[in-house]
């Protein structure tokens, strides 16, 4: 199935030139894009230095652009000083103080407009509250909030005082939250009583309390936003309501000027071991990436209404909600709810209501909405839209074409943006006025991004259609700086395969005849469920933590809406599995990790297919999970009879 998919994608020959009408009104004209590519080609460092001077207000200008002395621990603009919240807020006040920064729509449809002046005041007030509660420069605060303006306010307030935030997505479970708090040794937790998503209550404070009862000893204060109005326990001396914390605080808070390399945030993501990695981003380089990519890839400018449907708990919500649009002084929509509530036209209705010009979402959402039928987008004009974007996972050509026709009315360029938590911002993507697009193709690397495909020996793969390892051959300003508390793992994971200058993304890719990149999938034990990254080892560890489970192996298989779905092979300590236990185990995993990790299917077996040296043959399990014919060599299997059993037990 996977092979036939790749085949059909390779034969893709529909190419869409940037629409003339779009090009005419674009801020970034094809000639400007050409000039950027040329400048980056001529002088990589000089190109980024010029962008950094053009787009960032520096408190102290930098004199050194790139420091590679300690590769792969690169430093950018290293002697410069700035503050991210100053760049996102203060610098707009004179010219755009009354401009709407955020149009917030809640789950139940209430709308709030927040101007730049108001956002600035709210960030300052909360920043003062953070300081009053003992948070200072370099301290870590974990943010476990719904997708509401206060999440962005909390992030910007941390940035204002030089504290390092680590946002944990509100769908994560108590153990996941606890592990992240412990790893970051966070001093403060910022959460809410709860909130409604799709009409369902998410009990954030209860989960937070559970996390803190199991660990989180470093937490001194918990600030709690009243959102759902539900009853929650407040621990005296530790817990304080958000509204009490800001009560009496000044709306003036001078920014803490920090070094360009000062960590702005840590964001945990899955890798190929069971332990999530704390991806550490910088201040100066990260901010530059957020600004440049918003300008280049979305053609974002003053008269736009930008809407990124991600949650601030993911990197997409960091770069394209909290930081990029605000640093550009844009107006953006922020949404608390889900695309199908109260009806599957929620997104399209909101596009019309708020006159959204740039819309950025995930393929899984497009596929889910496509399944509901054309009548939902057809209820709405959608004529304000100019650019459509996708992110997070490969998009199948059918969904791409539907997006283009039904949402973009064949008028809007689609930018399929490839990037990662680690890359901080877009890396390989079309630029809408310039790059011809092709369904399922992420096209070409941005100016200043040196992407390539290598074989195992490190030789560039040049043949069209041949697959290889996707790498970035030169450092870029908005790359991750390290893994929090584990520099060795950083070196090993991202620079261990070739050399200290070649970043290995963890994806495989191929090029077509025109040199356009196409992402094929992960090369490690990471799966992508509805655009969310998950390590198979994390799910396996959660399963074996269950009292009845002896061993587990987790793989994925293609899924029509989610992209991939989890199939878990489980060996019990004793007895036979049944439907009830399967259901218990699925819920158990959701409790341990979060709903995203819930396996689609559990298959019980007496053993796992292993080689004589004891290695689980995962490729074989993947074949079995997909119901495909086994073509692999199974002669090295220690227990060949197990294969029949695994196949027979499939549903
Ligand atoms: O496999 C790639 C896939 O998502 C991974 C990064 O996941 P995460 O760090 O959670 O960041 C997601 C949001 C940036 C990548 O290694 N991926 C992301 N975007 C695309 C993609 N795969 C194909 N096409 C994309 N546009």
JSON list of N, CA, C and O in Angstrom, two decimals, residues 99-152:
[
{"chain": "A", "resi": 99, "resn": "UNK", "atom": "N", "xyz": [-4.53, 48.73, 16.53]},
{"chain": "A", "resi": 99, "resn": "UNK", "atom": "CA", "xyz": [-4.80, 47.62, 15.60]},
{"chain": "A", "resi": 99, "resn": "UNK", "atom": "C", "xyz": [-5.11, 46.34, 16.38]},
{"chain": "A", "resi": 99, "resn": "UNK", "atom": "O", "xyz": [-4.51, 46.08, 17.42]},
{"chain": "A", "resi": 100, "resn": "UNK", "atom": "N", "xyz": [-6.02, 45.53, 15.86]},
{"chain": "A", "resi": 100, "resn": "UNK", "atom": "CA", "xyz": [-6.33, 44.26, 16.52]},
{"chain": "A", "resi": 100, "resn": "UNK", "atom": "C", "xyz": [-5.16, 43.29, 16.35]},
{"chain": "A", "resi": 100, "resn": "UNK", "atom": "O", "xyz": [-4.74, 43.02, 15.23]},
{"chain": "A", "resi": 101, "resn": "UNK", "atom": "N", "xyz": [-4.68, 42.80, 17.47]},
{"chain": "A", "resi": 101, "resn": "UNK", "atom": "CA", "xyz": [-3.62, 41.79, 17.43]},
{"chain": "A", "resi": 101, "resn": "UNK", "atom": "C", "xyz": [-4.25, 40.41, 17.37]},
{"chain": "A", "resi": 101, "resn": "UNK", "atom": "O", "xyz": [-3.88, 39.57, 16.55]},
{"chain": "A", "resi": 102, "resn": "UNK", "atom": "N", "xyz": [-5.23, 40.18, 18.25]},
{"chain": "A", "resi": 102, "resn": "UNK", "atom": "CA", "xyz": [-5.85, 38.86, 18.33]},
{"chain": "A", "resi": 102, "resn": "UNK", "atom": "C", "xyz": [-7.37, 38.98, 18.27]},
{"chain": "A", "resi": 102, "resn": "UNK", "atom": "O", "xyz": [-7.97, 39.75, 19.02]},
{"chain": "A", "resi": 103, "resn": "UNK", "atom": "N", "xyz": [-7.96, 38.22, 17.34]},
{"chain": "A", "resi": 103, "resn": "UNK", "atom": "CA", "xyz": [-9.42, 38.03, 17.36]},
{"chain": "A", "resi": 103, "resn": "UNK", "atom": "C", "xyz": [-9.61, 36.64, 17.94]},
{"chain": "A", "resi": 103, "resn": "UNK", "atom": "O", "xyz": [-9.24, 35.65, 17.31]},
{"chain": "A", "resi": 104, "resn": "UNK", "atom": "N", "xyz": [-10.10, 36.60, 19.15]},
{"chain": "A", "resi": 104, "resn": "UNK", "atom": "CA", "xyz": [-10.25, 35.29, 19.79]},
{"chain": "A", "resi": 104, "resn": "UNK", "atom": "C", "xyz": [-11.69, 34.81, 19.67]},
{"chain": "A", "resi": 104, "resn": "UNK", "atom": "O", "xyz": [-12.62, 35.56, 19.96]},
{"chain": "A", "resi": 105, "resn": "UNK", "atom": "N", "xyz": [-11.84, 33.56, 19.23]},
{"chain": "A", "resi": 105, "resn": "UNK", "atom": "CA", "xyz": [-13.18, 32.96, 19.24]},
{"chain": "A", "resi": 105, "resn": "UNK", "atom": "C", "xyz": [-13.16, 31.75, 20.16]},
{"chain": "A", "resi": 105, "resn": "UNK", "atom": "O", "xyz": [-12.35, 30.83, 20.00]},
{"chain": "A", "resi": 106, "resn": "UNK", "atom": "N", "xyz": [-14.05, 31.76, 21.14]},
{"chain": "A", "resi": 106, "resn": "UNK", "atom": "CA", "xyz": [-14.08, 30.67, 22.11]},
{"chain": "A", "resi": 106, "resn": "UNK", "atom": "C", "xyz": [-14.84, 29.49, 21.55]},
{"chain": "A", "resi": 106, "resn": "UNK", "atom": "O", "xyz": [-15.48, 29.57, 20.50]},
{"chain": "A", "resi": 107, "resn": "UNK", "atom": "N", "xyz": [-14.78, 28.39, 22.28]},
{"chain": "A", "resi": 107, "resn": "UNK", "atom": "CA", "xyz": [-15.45, 27.16, 21.86]},
{"chain": "A", "resi": 107, "resn": "UNK", "atom": "C", "xyz": [-16.93, 27.42, 21.59]},
{"chain": "A", "resi": 107, "resn": "UNK", "atom": "O", "xyz": [-17.49, 26.93, 20.61]},
{"chain": "A", "resi": 108, "resn": "UNK", "atom": "N", "xyz": [-17.56, 28.23, 22.46]},
{"chain": "A", "resi": 108, "resn": "UNK", "atom": "CA", "xyz": [-19.00, 28.45, 22.29]},
{"chain": "A", "resi": 108, "resn": "UNK", "atom": "C", "xyz": [-19.32, 29.68, 21.44]},
{"chain": "A", "resi": 108, "resn": "UNK", "atom": "O", "xyz": [-20.46, 30.15, 21.41]},
{"chain": "A", "resi": 109, "resn": "UNK", "atom": "N", "xyz": [-18.31, 30.20, 20.75]},
{"chain": "A", "resi": 109, "resn": "UNK", "atom": "CA", "xyz": [-18.58, 31.21, 19.73]},
{"chain": "A", "resi": 109, "resn": "UNK", "atom": "C", "xyz": [-18.50, 32.65, 20.19]},
{"chain": "A", "resi": 109, "resn": "UNK", "atom": "O", "xyz": [-18.82, 33.56, 19.42]},
{"chain": "A", "resi": 110, "resn": "UNK", "atom": "N", "xyz": [-18.05, 32.88, 21.42]},
{"chain": "A", "resi": 110, "resn": "UNK", "atom": "CA", "xyz": [-17.89, 34.27, 21.85]},
{"chain": "A", "resi": 110, "resn": "UNK", "atom": "C", "xyz": [-16.62, 34.85, 21.21]},
{"chain": "A", "resi": 110, "resn": "UNK", "atom": "O", "xyz": [-15.61, 34.16, 21.10]},
{"chain": "A", "resi": 111, "resn": "UNK", "atom": "N", "xyz": [-16.71, 36.13, 20.81]},
{"chain": "A", "resi": 111, "resn": "UNK", "atom": "CA", "xyz": [-15.57, 36.73, 20.12]},
{"chain": "A", "resi": 111, "resn": "UNK", "atom": "C", "xyz": [-15.03, 37.91, 20.93]},
{"chain": "A", "resi": 111, "resn": "UNK", "atom": "O", "xyz": [-15.79, 38.71, 21.47]},
{"chain": "A", "resi": 112, "resn": "UNK", "atom": "N", "xyz": [-13.70, 37.97, 21.01]},
{"chain": "A", "resi": 112, "resn": "UNK", "atom": "CA", "xyz": [-13.04, 39.07, 21.72]},
{"chain": "A", "resi": 112, "resn": "UNK", "atom": "C", "xyz": [-11.94, 39.63, 20.82]},
{"chain": "A", "resi": 112, "resn": "UNK", "atom": "O", "xyz": [-11.16, 38.87, 20.25]},
{"chain": "A", "resi": 113, "resn": "UNK", "atom": "N", "xyz": [-11.89, 40.95, 20.68]},
{"chain": "A", "resi": 113, "resn": "UNK", "atom": "CA", "xyz": [-10.82, 41.59, 19.91]},
{"chain": "A", "resi": 113, "resn": "UNK", "atom": "C", "xyz": [-9.83, 42.22, 20.89]},
{"chain": "A", "resi": 113, "resn": "UNK", "atom": "O", "xyz": [-10.23, 42.98, 21.75]},
{"chain": "A", "resi": 114, "resn": "UNK", "atom": "N", "xyz": [-8.56, 41.89, 20.73]},
{"chain": "A", "resi": 114, "resn": "UNK", "atom": "CA", "xyz": [-7.54, 42.45, 21.62]},
{"chain": "A", "resi": 114, "resn": "UNK", "atom": "C", "xyz": [-6.58, 43.29, 20.78]},
{"chain": "A", "resi": 114, "resn": "UNK", "atom": "O", "xyz": [-5.96, 42.77, 19.84]},
{"chain": "A", "resi": 115, "resn": "UNK", "atom": "N", "xyz": [-6.45, 44.56, 21.10]},
{"chain": "A", "resi": 115, "resn": "UNK", "atom": "CA", "xyz": [-5.56, 45.43, 20.33]},
{"chain": "A", "resi": 115, "resn": "UNK", "atom": "C", "xyz": [-4.11, 45.21, 20.80]},
{"chain": "A", "resi": 115, "resn": "UNK", "atom": "O", "xyz": [-3.86, 44.63, 21.86]},
{"chain": "A", "resi": 116, "resn": "UNK", "atom": "N", "xyz": [-3.18, 45.73, 20.01]},
{"chain": "A", "resi": 116, "resn": "UNK", "atom": "CA", "xyz": [-1.77, 45.63, 20.41]},
{"chain": "A", "resi": 116, "resn": "UNK", "atom": "C", "xyz": [-1.53, 46.34, 21.74]},
{"chain": "A", "resi": 116, "resn": "UNK", "atom": "O", "xyz": [-0.79, 45.86, 22.59]},
{"chain": "A", "resi": 117, "resn": "UNK", "atom": "N", "xyz": [-2.19, 47.49, 21.93]},
{"chain": "A", "resi": 117, "resn": "UNK", "atom": "CA", "xyz": [-1.98, 48.22, 23.18]},
{"chain": "A", "resi": 117, "resn": "UNK", "atom": "C", "xyz": [-2.48, 47.39, 24.37]},
{"chain": "A", "resi": 117, "resn": "UNK", "atom": "O", "xyz": [-1.82, 47.29, 25.40]},
{"chain": "A", "resi": 118, "resn": "UNK", "atom": "N", "xyz": [-3.63, 46.79, 24.18]},
{"chain": "A", "resi": 118, "resn": "UNK", "atom": "CA", "xyz": [-4.21, 45.99, 25.26]},
{"chain": "A", "resi": 118, "resn": "UNK", "atom": "C", "xyz": [-3.37, 44.73, 25.52]},
{"chain": "A", "resi": 118, "resn": "UNK", "atom": "O", "xyz": [-3.14, 44.34, 26.67]},
{"chain": "A", "resi": 119, "resn": "UNK", "atom": "N", "xyz": [-2.92, 44.12, 24.44]},
{"chain": "A", "resi": 119, "resn": "UNK", "atom": "CA", "xyz": [-2.09, 42.92, 24.60]},
{"chain": "A", "resi": 119, "resn": "UNK", "atom": "C", "xyz": [-0.81, 43.26, 25.36]},
{"chain": "A", "resi": 119, "resn": "UNK", "atom": "O", "xyz": [-0.38, 42.52, 26.25]},
{"chain": "A", "resi": 120, "resn": "UNK", "atom": "N", "xyz": [-0.22, 44.38, 24.99]},
{"chain": "A", "resi": 120, "resn": "UNK", "atom": "CA", "xyz": [1.00, 44.84, 25.66]},
{"chain": "A", "resi": 120, "resn": "UNK", "atom": "C", "xyz": [0.74, 45.02, 27.17]},
{"chain": "A", "resi": 120, "resn": "UNK", "atom": "O", "xyz": [1.51, 44.54, 28.01]},
{"chain": "A", "resi": 121, "resn": "UNK", "atom": "N", "xyz": [-0.38, 45.68, 27.48]},
{"chain": "A", "resi": 121, "resn": "UNK", "atom": "CA", "xyz": [-0.69, 45.93, 28.90]},
{"chain": "A", "resi": 121, "resn": "UNK", "atom": "C", "xyz": [-0.92, 44.62, 29.64]},
{"chain": "A", "resi": 121, "resn": "UNK", "atom": "O", "xyz": [-0.44, 44.43, 30.77]},
{"chain": "A", "resi": 122, "resn": "UNK", "atom": "N", "xyz": [-1.62, 43.70, 28.99]},
{"chain": "A", "resi": 122, "resn": "UNK", "atom": "CA", "xyz": [-1.92, 42.43, 29.66]},
{"chain": "A", "resi": 122, "resn": "UNK", "atom": "C", "xyz": [-0.65, 41.60, 29.86]},
{"chain": "A", "resi": 122, "resn": "UNK", "atom": "O", "xyz": [-0.49, 40.90, 30.87]},
{"chain": "A", "resi": 123, "resn": "UNK", "atom": "N", "xyz": [0.23, 41.63, 28.88]},
{"chain": "A", "resi": 123, "resn": "UNK", "atom": "CA", "xyz": [1.50, 40.90, 29.01]},
{"chain": "A", "resi": 123, "resn": "UNK", "atom": "C", "xyz": [2.33, 41.52, 30.14]},
{"chain": "A", "resi": 123, "resn": "UNK", "atom": "O", "xyz": [2.89, 40.80, 30.98]},
{"chain": "A", "resi": 124, "resn": "UNK", "atom": "N", "xyz": [2.38, 42.85, 30.18]},
{"chain": "A", "resi": 124, "resn": "UNK", "atom": "CA", "xyz": [3.18, 43.52, 31.23]},
{"chain": "A", "resi": 124, "resn": "UNK", "atom": "C", "xyz": [2.63, 43.19, 32.62]},
{"chain": "A", "resi": 124, "resn": "UNK", "atom": "O", "xyz": [3.39, 42.88, 33.54]},
{"chain": "A", "resi": 125, "resn": "UNK", "atom": "N", "xyz": [1.32, 43.26, 32.73]},
{"chain": "A", "resi": 125, "resn": "UNK", "atom": "CA", "xyz": [0.71, 43.00, 34.04]},
{"chain": "A", "resi": 125, "resn": "UNK", "atom": "C", "xyz": [1.02, 41.56, 34.48]},
{"chain": "A", "resi": 125, "resn": "UNK", "atom": "O", "xyz": [1.39, 41.31, 35.62]},
{"chain": "A", "resi": 126, "resn": "UNK", "atom": "N", "xyz": [0.89, 40.63, 33.56]},
{"chain": "A", "resi": 126, "resn": "UNK", "atom": "CA", "xyz": [1.15, 39.24, 33.93]},
{"chain": "A", "resi": 126, "resn": "UNK", "atom": "C", "xyz": [2.64, 39.02, 34.20]},
{"chain": "A", "resi": 126, "resn": "UNK", "atom": "O", "xyz": [3.01, 38.26, 35.10]},
{"chain": "A", "resi": 127, "resn": "UNK", "atom": "N", "xyz": [3.48, 39.70, 33.44]},
{"chain": "A", "resi": 127, "resn": "UNK", "atom": "CA", "xyz": [4.94, 39.58, 33.67]},
{"chain": "A", "resi": 127, "resn": "UNK", "atom": "C", "xyz": [5.27, 40.07, 35.08]},
{"chain": "A", "resi": 127, "resn": "UNK", "atom": "O", "xyz": [6.07, 39.44, 35.79]},
{"chain": "A", "resi": 128, "resn": "UNK", "atom": "N", "xyz": [4.65, 41.16, 35.49]},
{"chain": "A", "resi": 128, "resn": "UNK", "atom": "CA", "xyz": [4.89, 41.64, 36.86]},
{"chain": "A", "resi": 128, "resn": "UNK", "atom": "C", "xyz": [4.37, 40.64, 37.90]},
{"chain": "A", "resi": 128, "resn": "UNK", "atom": "O", "xyz": [4.99, 40.44, 38.94]},
{"chain": "A", "resi": 129, "resn": "UNK", "atom": "N", "xyz": [3.26, 39.99, 37.58]},
{"chain": "A", "resi": 129, "resn": "UNK", "atom": "CA", "xyz": [2.72, 38.96, 38.49]},
{"chain": "A", "resi": 129, "resn": "UNK", "atom": "C", "xyz": [3.69, 37.78, 38.58]},
{"chain": "A", "resi": 129, "resn": "UNK", "atom": "O", "xyz": [3.90, 37.21, 39.66]},
{"chain": "A", "resi": 130, "resn": "UNK", "atom": "N", "xyz": [4.28, 37.42, 37.47]},
{"chain": "A", "resi": 130, "resn": "UNK", "atom": "CA", "xyz": [5.25, 36.31, 37.49]},
{"chain": "A", "resi": 130, "resn": "UNK", "atom": "C", "xyz": [6.42, 36.66, 38.40]},
{"chain": "A", "resi": 130, "resn": "UNK", "atom": "O", "xyz": [6.86, 35.85, 39.23]},
{"chain": "A", "resi": 131, "resn": "UNK", "atom": "N", "xyz": [6.91, 37.88, 38.24]},
{"chain": "A", "resi": 131, "resn": "UNK", "atom": "CA", "xyz": [8.05, 38.31, 39.07]},
{"chain": "A", "resi": 131, "resn": "UNK", "atom": "C", "xyz": [7.67, 38.31, 40.55]},
{"chain": "A", "resi": 131, "resn": "UNK", "atom": "O", "xyz": [8.42, 37.85, 41.39]},
{"chain": "A", "resi": 132, "resn": "UNK", "atom": "N", "xyz": [6.47, 38.83, 40.81]},
{"chain": "A", "resi": 132, "resn": "UNK", "atom": "CA", "xyz": [6.02, 38.91, 42.21]},
{"chain": "A", "resi": 132, "resn": "UNK", "atom": "C", "xyz": [5.89, 37.52, 42.83]},
{"chain": "A", "resi": 132, "resn": "UNK", "atom": "O", "xyz": [5.97, 37.36, 44.05]},
{"chain": "A", "resi": 133, "resn": "UNK", "atom": "N", "xyz": [5.70, 36.52, 41.96]},
{"chain": "A", "resi": 133, "resn": "UNK", "atom": "CA", "xyz": [5.59, 35.16, 42.48]},
{"chain": "A", "resi": 133, "resn": "UNK", "atom": "C", "xyz": [6.89, 34.37, 42.34]},
{"chain": "A", "resi": 133, "resn": "UNK", "atom": "O", "xyz": [6.89, 33.14, 42.33]},
{"chain": "A", "resi": 134, "resn": "UNK", "atom": "N", "xyz": [7.97, 35.11, 42.19]},
{"chain": "A", "resi": 134, "resn": "UNK", "atom": "CA", "xyz": [9.29, 34.48, 42.31]},
{"chain": "A", "resi": 134, "resn": "UNK", "atom": "C", "xyz": [9.91, 33.97, 41.03]},
{"chain": "A", "resi": 134, "resn": "UNK", "atom": "O", "xyz": [10.93, 33.29, 41.07]},
{"chain": "A", "resi": 135, "resn": "UNK", "atom": "N", "xyz": [9.31, 34.27, 39.87]},
{"chain": "A", "resi": 135, "resn": "UNK", "atom": "CA", "xyz": [9.91, 33.79, 38.62]},
{"chain": "A", "resi": 135, "resn": "UNK", "atom": "C", "xyz": [10.88, 34.85, 38.08]},
{"chain": "A", "resi": 135, "resn": "UNK", "atom": "O", "xyz": [10.52, 36.02, 37.98]},
{"chain": "A", "resi": 136, "resn": "UNK", "atom": "N", "xyz": [12.07, 34.41, 37.74]},
{"chain": "A", "resi": 136, "resn": "UNK", "atom": "CA", "xyz": [13.08, 35.35, 37.25]},
{"chain": "A", "resi": 136, "resn": "UNK", "atom": "C", "xyz": [13.76, 34.86, 36.00]},
{"chain": "A", "resi": 136, "resn": "UNK", "atom": "O", "xyz": [13.42, 33.79, 35.46]},
{"chain": "A", "resi": 137, "resn": "UNK", "atom": "N", "xyz": [14.73, 35.62, 35.54]},
{"chain": "A", "resi": 137, "resn": "UNK", "atom": "CA", "xyz": [15.46, 35.30, 34.32]},
{"chain": "A", "resi": 137, "resn": "UNK", "atom": "C", "xyz": [16.08, 33.89, 34.41]},
{"chain": "A", "resi": 137, "resn": "UNK", "atom": "O", "xyz": [16.73, 33.57, 35.41]},
{"chain": "A", "resi": 138, "resn": "UNK", "atom": "N", "xyz": [15.87, 33.10, 33.39]},
{"chain": "A", "resi": 138, "resn": "UNK", "atom": "CA", "xyz": [16.44, 31.76, 33.33]},
{"chain": "A", "resi": 138, "resn": "UNK", "atom": "C", "xyz": [15.62, 30.70, 34.04]},
{"chain": "A", "resi": 138, "resn": "UNK", "atom": "O", "xyz": [15.82, 29.50, 33.83]},
{"chain": "A", "resi": 139, "resn": "UNK", "atom": "N", "xyz": [14.66, 31.11, 34.89]},
{"chain": "A", "resi": 139, "resn": "UNK", "atom": "CA", "xyz": [13.79, 30.12, 35.55]},
{"chain": "A", "resi": 139, "resn": "UNK", "atom": "C", "xyz": [12.83, 29.54, 34.53]},
{"chain": "A", "resi": 139, "resn": "UNK", "atom": "O", "xyz": [12.44, 30.20, 33.57]},
{"chain": "A", "resi": 140, "resn": "UNK", "atom": "N", "xyz": [12.38, 28.30, 34.78]},
{"chain": "A", "resi": 140, "resn": "UNK", "atom": "CA", "xyz": [11.44, 27.67, 33.86]},
{"chain": "A", "resi": 140, "resn": "UNK", "atom": "C", "xyz": [10.03, 27.70, 34.40]},
{"chain": "A", "resi": 140, "resn": "UNK", "atom": "O", "xyz": [9.79, 27.45, 35.59]},
{"chain": "A", "resi": 141, "resn": "UNK", "atom": "N", "xyz": [9.09, 28.04, 33.50]},
{"chain": "A", "resi": 141, "resn": "UNK", "atom": "CA", "xyz": [7.67, 27.99, 33.83]},
{"chain": "A", "resi": 141, "resn": "UNK", "atom": "C", "xyz": [7.00, 27.04, 32.85]},
{"chain": "A", "resi": 141, "resn": "UNK", "atom": "O", "xyz": [7.20, 27.17, 31.64]},
{"chain": "A", "resi": 142, "resn": "UNK", "atom": "N", "xyz": [6.25, 26.08, 33.36]},
{"chain": "A", "resi": 142, "resn": "UNK", "atom": "CA", "xyz": [5.48, 25.20, 32.47]},
{"chain": "A", "resi": 142, "resn": "UNK", "atom": "C", "xyz": [4.09, 25.80, 32.29]},
{"chain": "A", "resi": 142, "resn": "UNK", "atom": "O", "xyz": [3.45, 26.20, 33.25]},
{"chain": "A", "resi": 143, "resn": "UNK", "atom": "N", "xyz": [3.67, 25.89, 31.03]},
{"chain": "A", "resi": 143, "resn": "UNK", "atom": "CA", "xyz": [2.36, 26.46, 30.71]},
{"chain": "A", "resi": 143, "resn": "UNK", "atom": "C", "xyz": [1.46, 25.32, 30.23]},
{"chain": "A", "resi": 143, "resn": "UNK", "atom": "O", "xyz": [1.78, 24.65, 29.24]},
{"chain": "A", "resi": 144, "resn": "UNK", "atom": "N", "xyz": [0.39, 25.08, 30.95]},
{"chain": "A", "resi": 144, "resn": "UNK", "atom": "CA", "xyz": [-0.54, 23.99, 30.62]},
{"chain": "A", "resi": 144, "resn": "UNK", "atom": "C", "xyz": [-1.92, 24.61, 30.54]},
{"chain": "A", "resi": 144, "resn": "UNK", "atom": "O", "xyz": [-2.71, 24.56, 31.47]},
{"chain": "A", "resi": 145, "resn": "UNK", "atom": "N", "xyz": [-2.17, 25.28, 29.41]},
{"chain": "A", "resi": 145, "resn": "UNK", "atom": "CA", "xyz": [-3.38, 26.09, 29.25]},
{"chain": "A", "resi": 145, "resn": "UNK", "atom": "C", "xyz": [-4.11, 25.69, 27.97]},
{"chain": "A", "resi": 145, "resn": "UNK", "atom": "O", "xyz": [-3.52, 25.12, 27.06]},
{"chain": "A", "resi": 146, "resn": "UNK", "atom": "N", "xyz": [-5.39, 26.05, 27.89]},
{"chain": "A", "resi": 146, "resn": "UNK", "atom": "CA", "xyz": [-6.10, 25.85, 26.62]},
{"chain": "A", "resi": 146, "resn": "UNK", "atom": "C", "xyz": [-5.60, 26.85, 25.57]},
{"chain": "A", "resi": 146, "resn": "UNK", "atom": "O", "xyz": [-4.81, 27.75, 25.89]},
{"chain": "A", "resi": 147, "resn": "UNK", "atom": "N", "xyz": [-6.11, 26.72, 24.36]},
{"chain": "A", "resi": 147, "resn": "UNK", "atom": "CA", "xyz": [-5.70, 27.63, 23.28]},
{"chain": "A", "resi": 147, "resn": "UNK", "atom": "C", "xyz": [-6.50, 28.94, 23.38]},
{"chain": "A", "resi": 147, "resn": "UNK", "atom": "O", "xyz": [-7.40, 29.19, 22.59]},
{"chain": "A", "resi": 148, "resn": "UNK", "atom": "N", "xyz": [-6.15, 29.72, 24.38]},
{"chain": "A", "resi": 148, "resn": "UNK", "atom": "CA", "xyz": [-6.83, 30.99, 24.64]},
{"chain": "A", "resi": 148, "resn": "UNK", "atom": "C", "xyz": [-5.76, 32.09, 24.70]},
{"chain": "A", "resi": 148, "resn": "UNK", "atom": "O", "xyz": [-4.57, 31.78, 24.87]},
{"chain": "A", "resi": 149, "resn": "UNK", "atom": "N", "xyz": [-6.14, 33.36, 24.54]},
{"chain": "A", "resi": 149, "resn": "UNK", "atom": "CA", "xyz": [-5.14, 34.43, 24.51]},
{"chain": "A", "resi": 149, "resn": "UNK", "atom": "C", "xyz": [-4.20, 34.41, 25.71]},
{"chain": "A", "resi": 149, "resn": "UNK", "atom": "O", "xyz": [-3.03, 34.76, 25.59]},
{"chain": "A", "resi": 150, "resn": "UNK", "atom": "N", "xyz": [-4.72, 33.98, 26.87]},
{"chain": "A", "resi": 150, "resn": "UNK", "atom": "CA", "xyz": [-3.85, 33.96, 28.06]},
{"chain": "A", "resi": 150, "resn": "UNK", "atom": "C", "xyz": [-2.65, 33.04, 27.87]},
{"chain": "A", "resi": 150, "resn": "UNK", "atom": "O", "xyz": [-1.62, 33.24, 28.53]},
{"chain": "A", "resi": 151, "resn": "UNK", "atom": "N", "xyz": [-2.76, 32.05, 27.00]},
{"chain": "A", "resi": 151, "resn": "UNK", "atom": "CA", "xyz": [-1.60, 31.18, 26.74]},
{"chain": "A", "resi": 151, "resn": "UNK", "atom": "C", "xyz": [-0.51, 32.00, 26.05]},
{"chain": "A", "resi": 151, "resn": "UNK", "atom": "O", "xyz": [0.67, 31.95, 26.44]},
{"chain": "A", "resi": 152, "resn": "UNK", "atom": "N", "xyz": [-0.90, 32.76, 25.03]},
{"chain": "A", "resi": 152, "resn": "UNK", "atom": "CA", "xyz": [0.07, 33.61, 24.33]},
{"chain": "A", "resi": 152, "resn": "UNK", "atom": "C", "xyz": [0.59, 34.70, 25.27]},
{"chain": "A", "resi": 152, "resn": "UNK", "atom": "O", "xyz": [1.78, 35.04, 25.26]}
]
